[in-house]
PDB file of C-alpha atoms in Angstrom:
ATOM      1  CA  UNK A   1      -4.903  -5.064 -12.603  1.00  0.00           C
ATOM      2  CA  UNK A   2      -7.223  -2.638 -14.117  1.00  0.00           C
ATOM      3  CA  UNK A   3      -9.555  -3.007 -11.123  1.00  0.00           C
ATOM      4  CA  UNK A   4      -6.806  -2.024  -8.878  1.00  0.00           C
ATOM      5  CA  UNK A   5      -6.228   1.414 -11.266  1.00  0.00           C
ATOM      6  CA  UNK A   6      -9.235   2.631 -11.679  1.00  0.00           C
ATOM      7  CA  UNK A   7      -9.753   2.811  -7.923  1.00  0.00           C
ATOM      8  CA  UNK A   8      -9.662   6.017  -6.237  1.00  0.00           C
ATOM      9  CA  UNK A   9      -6.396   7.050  -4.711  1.00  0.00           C
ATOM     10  CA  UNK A  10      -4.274   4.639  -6.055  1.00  0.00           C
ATOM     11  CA  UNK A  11      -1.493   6.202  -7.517  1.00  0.00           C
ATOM     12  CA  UNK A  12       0.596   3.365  -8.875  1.00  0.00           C
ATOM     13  CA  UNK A  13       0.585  -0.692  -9.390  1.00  0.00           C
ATOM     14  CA  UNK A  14       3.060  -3.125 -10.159  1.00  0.00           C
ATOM     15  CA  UNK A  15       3.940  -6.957  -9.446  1.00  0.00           C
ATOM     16  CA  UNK A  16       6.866  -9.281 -10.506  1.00  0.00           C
ATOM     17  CA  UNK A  17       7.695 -12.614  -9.323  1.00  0.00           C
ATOM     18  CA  UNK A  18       9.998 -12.762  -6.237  1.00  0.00           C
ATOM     19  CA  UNK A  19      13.501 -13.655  -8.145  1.00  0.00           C
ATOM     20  CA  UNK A  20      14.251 -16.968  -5.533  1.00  0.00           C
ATOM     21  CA  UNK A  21      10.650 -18.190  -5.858  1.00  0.00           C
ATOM     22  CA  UNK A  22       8.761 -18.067  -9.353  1.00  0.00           C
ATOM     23  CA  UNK A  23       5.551 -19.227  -7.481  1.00  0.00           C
ATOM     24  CA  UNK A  24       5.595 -16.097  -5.731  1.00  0.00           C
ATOM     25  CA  UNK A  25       4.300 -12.738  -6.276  1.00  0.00           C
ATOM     26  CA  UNK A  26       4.581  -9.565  -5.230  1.00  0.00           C
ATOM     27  CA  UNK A  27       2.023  -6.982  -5.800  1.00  0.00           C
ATOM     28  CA  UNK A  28       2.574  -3.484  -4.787  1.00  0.00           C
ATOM     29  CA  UNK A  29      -0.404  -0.631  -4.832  1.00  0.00           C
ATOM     30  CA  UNK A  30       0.400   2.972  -4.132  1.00  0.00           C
ATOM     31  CA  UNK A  31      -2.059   4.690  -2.379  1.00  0.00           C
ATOM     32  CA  UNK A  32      -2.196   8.306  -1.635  1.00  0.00           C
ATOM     33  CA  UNK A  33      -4.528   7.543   1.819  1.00  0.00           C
ATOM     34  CA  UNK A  34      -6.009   4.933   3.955  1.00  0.00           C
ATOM     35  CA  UNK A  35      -9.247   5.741   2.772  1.00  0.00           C
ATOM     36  CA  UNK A  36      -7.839   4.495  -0.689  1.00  0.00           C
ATOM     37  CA  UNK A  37      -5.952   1.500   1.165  1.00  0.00           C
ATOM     38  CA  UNK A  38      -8.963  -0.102   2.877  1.00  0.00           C
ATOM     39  CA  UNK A  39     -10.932  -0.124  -0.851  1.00  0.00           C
ATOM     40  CA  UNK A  40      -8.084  -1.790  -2.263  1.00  0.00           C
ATOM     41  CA  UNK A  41      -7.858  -4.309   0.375  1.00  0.00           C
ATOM     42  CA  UNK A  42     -11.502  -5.022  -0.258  1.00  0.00           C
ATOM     43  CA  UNK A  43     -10.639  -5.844  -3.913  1.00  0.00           C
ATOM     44  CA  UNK A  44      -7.448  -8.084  -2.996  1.00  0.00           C
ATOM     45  CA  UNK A  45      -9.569 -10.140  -0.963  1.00  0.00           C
ATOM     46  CA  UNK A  46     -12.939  -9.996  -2.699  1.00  0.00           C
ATOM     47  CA  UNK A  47     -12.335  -9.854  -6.135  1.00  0.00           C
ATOM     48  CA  UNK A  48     -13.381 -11.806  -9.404  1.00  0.00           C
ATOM     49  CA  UNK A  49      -9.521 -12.035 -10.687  1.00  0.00           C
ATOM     50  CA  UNK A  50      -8.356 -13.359  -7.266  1.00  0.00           C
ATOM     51  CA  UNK A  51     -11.093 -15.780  -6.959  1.00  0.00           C
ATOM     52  CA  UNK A  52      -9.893 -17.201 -10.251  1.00  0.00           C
ATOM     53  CA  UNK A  53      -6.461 -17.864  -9.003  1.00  0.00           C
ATOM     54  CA  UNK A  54      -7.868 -19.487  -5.913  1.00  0.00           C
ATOM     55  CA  UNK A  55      -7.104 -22.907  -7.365  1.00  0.00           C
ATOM     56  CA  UNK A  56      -3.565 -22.731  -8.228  1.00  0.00           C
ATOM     57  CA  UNK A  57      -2.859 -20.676  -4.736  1.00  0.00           C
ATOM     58  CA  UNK A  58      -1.486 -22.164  -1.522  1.00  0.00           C
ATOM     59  CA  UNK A  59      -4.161 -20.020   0.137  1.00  0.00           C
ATOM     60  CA  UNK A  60      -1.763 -17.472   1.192  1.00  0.00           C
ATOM     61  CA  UNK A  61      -2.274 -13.888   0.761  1.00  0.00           C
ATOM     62  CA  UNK A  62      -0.011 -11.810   2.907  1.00  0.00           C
ATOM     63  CA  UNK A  63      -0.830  -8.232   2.922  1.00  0.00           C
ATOM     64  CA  UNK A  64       1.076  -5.837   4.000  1.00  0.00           C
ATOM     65  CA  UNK A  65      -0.537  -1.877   4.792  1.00  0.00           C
ATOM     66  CA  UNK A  66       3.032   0.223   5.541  1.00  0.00           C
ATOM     67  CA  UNK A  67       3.057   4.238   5.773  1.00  0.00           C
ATOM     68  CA  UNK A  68       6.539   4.398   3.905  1.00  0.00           C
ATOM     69  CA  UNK A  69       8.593   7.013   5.257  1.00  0.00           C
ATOM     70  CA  UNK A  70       9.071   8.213   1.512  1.00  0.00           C
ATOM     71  CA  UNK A  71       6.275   9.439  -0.807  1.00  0.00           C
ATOM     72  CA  UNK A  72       5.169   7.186  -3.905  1.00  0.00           C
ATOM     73  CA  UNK A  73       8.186   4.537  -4.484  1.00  0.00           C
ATOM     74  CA  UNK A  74       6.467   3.113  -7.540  1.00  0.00           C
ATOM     75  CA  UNK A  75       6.984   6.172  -9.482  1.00  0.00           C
ATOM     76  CA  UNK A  76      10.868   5.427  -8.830  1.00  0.00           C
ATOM     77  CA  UNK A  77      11.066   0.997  -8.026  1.00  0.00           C
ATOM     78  CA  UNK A  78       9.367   0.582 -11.421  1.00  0.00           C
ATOM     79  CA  UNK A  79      11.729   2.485 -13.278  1.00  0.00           C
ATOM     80  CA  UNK A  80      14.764   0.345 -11.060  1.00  0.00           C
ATOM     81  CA  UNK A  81      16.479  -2.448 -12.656  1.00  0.00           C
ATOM     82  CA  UNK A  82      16.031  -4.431  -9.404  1.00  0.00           C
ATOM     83  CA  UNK A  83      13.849  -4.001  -6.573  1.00  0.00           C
ATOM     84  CA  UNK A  84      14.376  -5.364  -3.035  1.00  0.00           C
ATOM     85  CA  UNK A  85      11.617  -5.890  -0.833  1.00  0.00           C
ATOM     86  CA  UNK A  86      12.691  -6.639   3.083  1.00  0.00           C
ATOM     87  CA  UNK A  87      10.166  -8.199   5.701  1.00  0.00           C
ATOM     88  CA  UNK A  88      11.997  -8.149   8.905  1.00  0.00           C
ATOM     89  CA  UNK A  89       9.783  -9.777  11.641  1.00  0.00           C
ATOM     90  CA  UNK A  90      10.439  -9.022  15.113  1.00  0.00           C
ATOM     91  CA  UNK A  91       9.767 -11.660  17.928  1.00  0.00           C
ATOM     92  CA  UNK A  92       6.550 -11.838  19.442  1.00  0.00           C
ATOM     93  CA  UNK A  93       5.994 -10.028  22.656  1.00  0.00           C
ATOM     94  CA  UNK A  94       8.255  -7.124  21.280  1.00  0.00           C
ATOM     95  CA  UNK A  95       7.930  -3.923  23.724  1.00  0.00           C
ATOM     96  CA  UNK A  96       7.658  -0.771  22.615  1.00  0.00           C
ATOM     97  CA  UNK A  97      11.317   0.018  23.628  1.00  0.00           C
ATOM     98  CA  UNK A  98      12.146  -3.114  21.154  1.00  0.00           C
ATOM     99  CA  UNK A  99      10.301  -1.404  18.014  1.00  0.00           C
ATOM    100  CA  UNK A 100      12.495   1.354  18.644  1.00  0.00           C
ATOM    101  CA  UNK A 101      15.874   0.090  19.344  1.00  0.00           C
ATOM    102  CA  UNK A 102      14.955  -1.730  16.164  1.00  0.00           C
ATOM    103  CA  UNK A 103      14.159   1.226  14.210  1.00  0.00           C
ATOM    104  CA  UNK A 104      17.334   2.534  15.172  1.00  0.00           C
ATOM    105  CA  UNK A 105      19.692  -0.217  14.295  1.00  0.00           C
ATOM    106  CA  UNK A 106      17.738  -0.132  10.858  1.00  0.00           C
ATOM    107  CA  UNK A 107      18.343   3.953   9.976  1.00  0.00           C
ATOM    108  CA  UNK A 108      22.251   2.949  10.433  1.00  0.00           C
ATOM    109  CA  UNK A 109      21.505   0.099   7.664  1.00  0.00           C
ATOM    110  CA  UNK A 110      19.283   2.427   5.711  1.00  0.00           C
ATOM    111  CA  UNK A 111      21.627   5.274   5.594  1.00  0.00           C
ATOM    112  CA  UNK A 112      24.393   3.183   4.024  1.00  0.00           C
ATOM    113  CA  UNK A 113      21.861   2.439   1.503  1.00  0.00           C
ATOM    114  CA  UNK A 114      21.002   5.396   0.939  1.00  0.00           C
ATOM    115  CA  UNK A 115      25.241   6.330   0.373  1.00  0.00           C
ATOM    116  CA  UNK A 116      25.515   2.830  -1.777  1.00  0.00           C
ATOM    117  CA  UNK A 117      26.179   3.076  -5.379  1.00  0.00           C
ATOM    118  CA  UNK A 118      23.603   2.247  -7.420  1.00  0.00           C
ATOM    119  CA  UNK A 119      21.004   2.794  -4.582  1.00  0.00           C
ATOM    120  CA  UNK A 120      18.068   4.594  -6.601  1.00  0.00           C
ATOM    121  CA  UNK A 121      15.263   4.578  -3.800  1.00  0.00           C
ATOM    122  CA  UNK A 122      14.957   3.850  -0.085  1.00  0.00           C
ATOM    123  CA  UNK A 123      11.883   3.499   2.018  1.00  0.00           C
ATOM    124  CA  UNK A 124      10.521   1.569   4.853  1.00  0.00           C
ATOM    125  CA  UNK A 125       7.585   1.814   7.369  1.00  0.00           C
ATOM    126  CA  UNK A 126       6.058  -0.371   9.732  1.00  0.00           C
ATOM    127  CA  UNK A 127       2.768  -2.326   9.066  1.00  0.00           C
ATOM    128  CA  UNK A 128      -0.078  -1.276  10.508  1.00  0.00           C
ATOM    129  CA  UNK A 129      -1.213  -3.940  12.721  1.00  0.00           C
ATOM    130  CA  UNK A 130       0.334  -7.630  13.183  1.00  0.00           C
ATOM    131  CA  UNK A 131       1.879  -9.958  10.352  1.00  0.00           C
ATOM    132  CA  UNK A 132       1.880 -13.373  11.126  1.00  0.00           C
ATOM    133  CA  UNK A 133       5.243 -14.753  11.176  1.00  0.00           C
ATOM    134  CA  UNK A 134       5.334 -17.607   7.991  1.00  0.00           C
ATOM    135  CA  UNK A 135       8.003 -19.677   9.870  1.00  0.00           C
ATOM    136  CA  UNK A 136       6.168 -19.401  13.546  1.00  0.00           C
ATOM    137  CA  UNK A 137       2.973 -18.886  12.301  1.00  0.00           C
ATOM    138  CA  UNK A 138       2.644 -16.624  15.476  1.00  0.00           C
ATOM    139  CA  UNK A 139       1.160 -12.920  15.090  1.00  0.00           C
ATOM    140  CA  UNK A 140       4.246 -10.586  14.963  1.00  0.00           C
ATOM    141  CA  UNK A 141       5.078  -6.911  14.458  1.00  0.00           C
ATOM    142  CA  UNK A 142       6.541  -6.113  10.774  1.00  0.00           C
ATOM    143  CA  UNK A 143       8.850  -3.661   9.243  1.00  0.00           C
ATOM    144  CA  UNK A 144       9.327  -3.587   5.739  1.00  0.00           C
ATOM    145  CA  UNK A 145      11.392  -1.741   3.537  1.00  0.00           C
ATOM    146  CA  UNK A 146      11.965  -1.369  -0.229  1.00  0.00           C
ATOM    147  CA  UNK A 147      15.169  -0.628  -2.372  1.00  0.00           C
ATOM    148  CA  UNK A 148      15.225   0.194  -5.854  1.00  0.00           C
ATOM    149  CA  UNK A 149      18.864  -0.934  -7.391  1.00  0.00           C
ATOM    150  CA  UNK A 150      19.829   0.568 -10.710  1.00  0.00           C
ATOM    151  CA  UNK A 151      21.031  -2.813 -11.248  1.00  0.00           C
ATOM    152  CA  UNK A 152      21.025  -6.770  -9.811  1.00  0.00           C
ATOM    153  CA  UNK A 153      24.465  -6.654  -9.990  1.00  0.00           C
ATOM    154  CA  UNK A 154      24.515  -3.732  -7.965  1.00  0.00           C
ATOM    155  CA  UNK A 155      22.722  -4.911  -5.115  1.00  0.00           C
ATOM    156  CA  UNK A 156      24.583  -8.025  -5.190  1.00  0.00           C
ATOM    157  CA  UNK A 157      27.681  -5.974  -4.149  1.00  0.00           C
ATOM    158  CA  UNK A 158      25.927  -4.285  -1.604  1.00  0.00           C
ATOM    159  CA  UNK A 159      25.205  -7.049  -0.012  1.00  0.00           C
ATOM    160  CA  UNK A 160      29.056  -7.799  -0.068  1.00  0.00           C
ATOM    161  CA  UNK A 161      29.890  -4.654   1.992  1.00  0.00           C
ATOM    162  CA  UNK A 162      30.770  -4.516   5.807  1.00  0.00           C
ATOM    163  CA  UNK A 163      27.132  -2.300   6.297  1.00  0.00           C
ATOM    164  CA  UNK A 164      25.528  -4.900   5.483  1.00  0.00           C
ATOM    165  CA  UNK A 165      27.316  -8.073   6.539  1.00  0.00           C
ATOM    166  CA  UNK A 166      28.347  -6.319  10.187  1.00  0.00           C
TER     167      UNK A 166
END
Protein backbone atom coordinates (compact mmCIF):
# COMPACT_ATOMS: atom_id res chain seq x y z
CA UNK A 1 0.00 0.00 0.00
CA UNK A 2 2.70 2.41 0.67
CA UNK A 3 4.05 1.86 -2.85
CA UNK A 4 0.79 2.85 -4.24
CA UNK A 5 0.99 6.38 -1.94
CA UNK A 6 4.01 7.52 -2.47
CA UNK A 7 3.42 7.55 -6.22
CA UNK A 8 2.89 10.70 -7.95
CA UNK A 9 -0.66 11.77 -8.50
CA UNK A 10 -2.34 9.47 -6.49
CA UNK A 11 -4.54 11.17 -4.36
CA UNK A 12 -6.20 8.45 -2.33
CA UNK A 13 -6.11 4.41 -1.67
CA UNK A 14 -8.29 2.08 -0.11
CA UNK A 15 -9.41 -1.74 -0.37
CA UNK A 16 -11.94 -3.94 1.59
CA UNK A 17 -13.14 -7.29 0.85
CA UNK A 18 -16.24 -7.48 -1.43
CA UNK A 19 -19.05 -8.20 1.45
CA UNK A 20 -20.59 -11.58 -0.68
CA UNK A 21 -17.07 -12.90 -1.36
CA UNK A 22 -14.25 -12.70 1.42
CA UNK A 23 -11.74 -14.02 -1.25
CA UNK A 24 -12.24 -10.96 -3.04
CA UNK A 25 -10.78 -7.62 -3.04
CA UNK A 26 -11.30 -4.48 -4.10
CA UNK A 27 -8.64 -1.96 -4.41
CA UNK A 28 -9.40 1.52 -5.37
CA UNK A 29 -6.49 4.28 -6.31
CA UNK A 30 -7.40 7.88 -6.90
CA UNK A 31 -5.52 9.46 -9.37
CA UNK A 32 -5.55 13.04 -10.28
CA UNK A 33 -4.34 12.08 -14.22
CA UNK A 34 -3.59 9.36 -16.58
CA UNK A 35 -0.13 10.11 -16.43
CA UNK A 36 -0.49 9.03 -12.65
CA UNK A 37 -2.89 6.03 -13.75
CA UNK A 38 -0.54 4.28 -16.19
CA UNK A 39 2.43 4.33 -13.20
CA UNK A 40 0.09 2.80 -10.95
CA UNK A 41 -0.94 0.20 -13.30
CA UNK A 42 2.72 -0.60 -13.72
CA UNK A 43 2.94 -1.26 -9.94
CA UNK A 44 -0.42 -3.44 -9.79
CA UNK A 45 0.98 -5.63 -12.26
CA UNK A 46 4.71 -5.52 -11.59
CA UNK A 47 5.14 -5.24 -8.13
CA UNK A 48 7.06 -7.10 -5.23
CA UNK A 49 3.73 -7.17 -2.87
CA UNK A 50 1.60 -8.58 -5.75
CA UNK A 51 4.09 -11.09 -6.73
CA UNK A 52 3.87 -12.36 -3.17
CA UNK A 53 0.21 -12.96 -3.34
CA UNK A 54 0.63 -14.74 -6.63
CA UNK A 55 0.26 -18.08 -4.88
CA UNK A 56 -2.87 -17.77 -3.03
CA UNK A 57 -4.52 -15.82 -6.25
CA UNK A 58 -6.80 -17.38 -8.86
CA UNK A 59 -4.69 -15.38 -11.32
CA UNK A 60 -7.24 -12.80 -11.74
CA UNK A 61 -6.56 -9.22 -11.63
CA UNK A 62 -9.32 -7.15 -13.12
CA UNK A 63 -8.47 -3.60 -13.52
CA UNK A 64 -10.57 -1.20 -14.10
CA UNK A 65 -9.19 2.68 -15.50
CA UNK A 66 -12.78 4.86 -15.27
CA UNK A 67 -12.80 8.86 -15.66
CA UNK A 68 -15.58 9.19 -12.87
CA UNK A 69 -17.90 11.82 -13.67
CA UNK A 70 -17.24 13.17 -10.01
CA UNK A 71 -13.87 14.39 -8.66
CA UNK A 72 -11.95 12.22 -5.92
CA UNK A 73 -14.71 9.68 -4.37
CA UNK A 74 -12.20 8.32 -1.89
CA UNK A 75 -12.08 11.46 -0.02
CA UNK A 76 -16.00 10.81 0.52
CA UNK A 77 -16.50 6.36 0.00
CA UNK A 78 -13.89 6.02 2.77
CA UNK A 79 -15.58 8.06 5.15
CA UNK A 80 -19.16 5.93 4.00
CA UNK A 81 -20.39 3.25 6.15
CA UNK A 82 -20.94 1.14 2.99
CA UNK A 83 -19.67 1.40 -0.36
CA UNK A 84 -21.23 -0.08 -3.54
CA UNK A 85 -19.24 -0.76 -6.42
CA UNK A 86 -21.43 -1.62 -9.82
CA UNK A 87 -19.80 -3.35 -12.99
CA UNK A 88 -22.49 -3.36 -15.52
CA UNK A 89 -21.19 -5.15 -18.71
CA UNK A 90 -22.82 -4.50 -21.87
CA UNK A 91 -23.04 -7.26 -24.64
CA UNK A 92 -20.41 -7.58 -27.01
CA UNK A 93 -20.78 -5.91 -30.33
CA UNK A 94 -22.49 -2.89 -28.48
CA UNK A 95 -22.84 0.21 -31.05
CA UNK A 96 -22.20 3.39 -30.20
CA UNK A 97 -25.98 4.25 -30.14
CA UNK A 98 -26.11 1.23 -27.40
CA UNK A 99 -23.40 3.00 -25.01
CA UNK A 100 -25.63 5.80 -25.09
CA UNK A 101 -29.09 4.61 -24.73
CA UNK A 102 -27.32 2.88 -21.88
CA UNK A 103 -25.93 5.88 -20.37
CA UNK A 104 -29.23 7.24 -20.42
CA UNK A 105 -31.27 4.60 -18.78
CA UNK A 106 -28.40 4.75 -16.06
CA UNK A 107 -28.65 8.88 -15.22
CA UNK A 108 -32.54 7.98 -14.48
CA UNK A 109 -31.07 5.21 -11.93
CA UNK A 110 -28.34 7.54 -10.81
CA UNK A 111 -30.49 10.45 -10.14
CA UNK A 112 -32.72 8.50 -7.74
CA UNK A 113 -29.57 7.78 -6.04
CA UNK A 114 -28.54 10.73 -5.87
CA UNK A 115 -32.41 11.80 -4.14
CA UNK A 116 -32.11 8.39 -1.86
CA UNK A 117 -31.69 8.79 1.77
CA UNK A 118 -28.64 7.96 3.01
CA UNK A 119 -26.98 8.33 -0.48
CA UNK A 120 -23.55 10.11 0.52
CA UNK A 121 -21.68 9.91 -2.97
CA UNK A 122 -22.48 9.04 -6.58
CA UNK A 123 -20.16 8.52 -9.47
CA UNK A 124 -19.72 6.45 -12.49
CA UNK A 125 -17.64 6.52 -15.76
CA UNK A 126 -16.91 4.21 -18.37
CA UNK A 127 -13.60 2.18 -18.60
CA UNK A 128 -11.28 3.09 -20.85
CA UNK A 129 -10.89 0.32 -23.18
CA UNK A 130 -12.57 -3.34 -23.02
CA UNK A 131 -13.26 -5.52 -19.76
CA UNK A 132 -13.55 -8.96 -20.35
CA UNK A 133 -16.80 -10.24 -19.37
CA UNK A 134 -16.01 -12.97 -16.17
CA UNK A 135 -19.15 -15.03 -17.10
CA UNK A 136 -18.46 -14.94 -21.16
CA UNK A 137 -15.03 -14.47 -20.92
CA UNK A 138 -15.60 -12.34 -24.15
CA UNK A 139 -14.01 -8.67 -24.37
CA UNK A 140 -16.88 -6.24 -23.46
CA UNK A 141 -17.46 -2.53 -22.89
CA UNK A 142 -17.77 -1.55 -18.98
CA UNK A 143 -19.49 1.02 -16.95
CA UNK A 144 -18.93 1.23 -13.47
CA UNK A 145 -20.23 3.22 -10.84
CA UNK A 146 -19.67 3.74 -7.09
CA UNK A 147 -22.10 4.66 -4.14
CA UNK A 148 -21.12 5.60 -0.83
CA UNK A 149 -24.18 4.64 1.74
CA UNK A 150 -24.11 6.29 5.13
CA UNK A 151 -25.16 2.97 6.14
CA UNK A 152 -25.64 -1.04 4.93
CA UNK A 153 -28.88 -0.81 6.10
CA UNK A 154 -29.46 2.03 4.05
CA UNK A 155 -28.60 0.70 0.86
CA UNK A 156 -30.41 -2.35 1.60
CA UNK A 157 -33.64 -0.25 1.42
CA UNK A 158 -32.68 1.29 -1.59
CA UNK A 159 -32.50 -1.55 -3.21
CA UNK A 160 -36.18 -2.18 -2.00
CA UNK A 161 -37.52 0.91 -3.87
CA UNK A 162 -39.47 0.94 -7.26
CA UNK A 163 -36.10 3.03 -8.88
CA UNK A 164 -34.37 0.41 -8.46
CA UNK A 165 -36.45 -2.74 -8.81
CA UNK A 166 -38.46 -1.09 -12.08
Amino acid sequence: MNTYKKSPGVLGISYAPESGDKHTIDLFVDVDNSSAGKEVEKIITSSDAVKSLRHIQDGTIRQYIVPFDQPQPLRTLNTAGDTELAIFYLLPGASPQNLTDFESAFGTLKSAVESASGELYATSGWHQGKAVNPTIRVDVSAYVALVGWDSLATHQTFQTTDAFVL
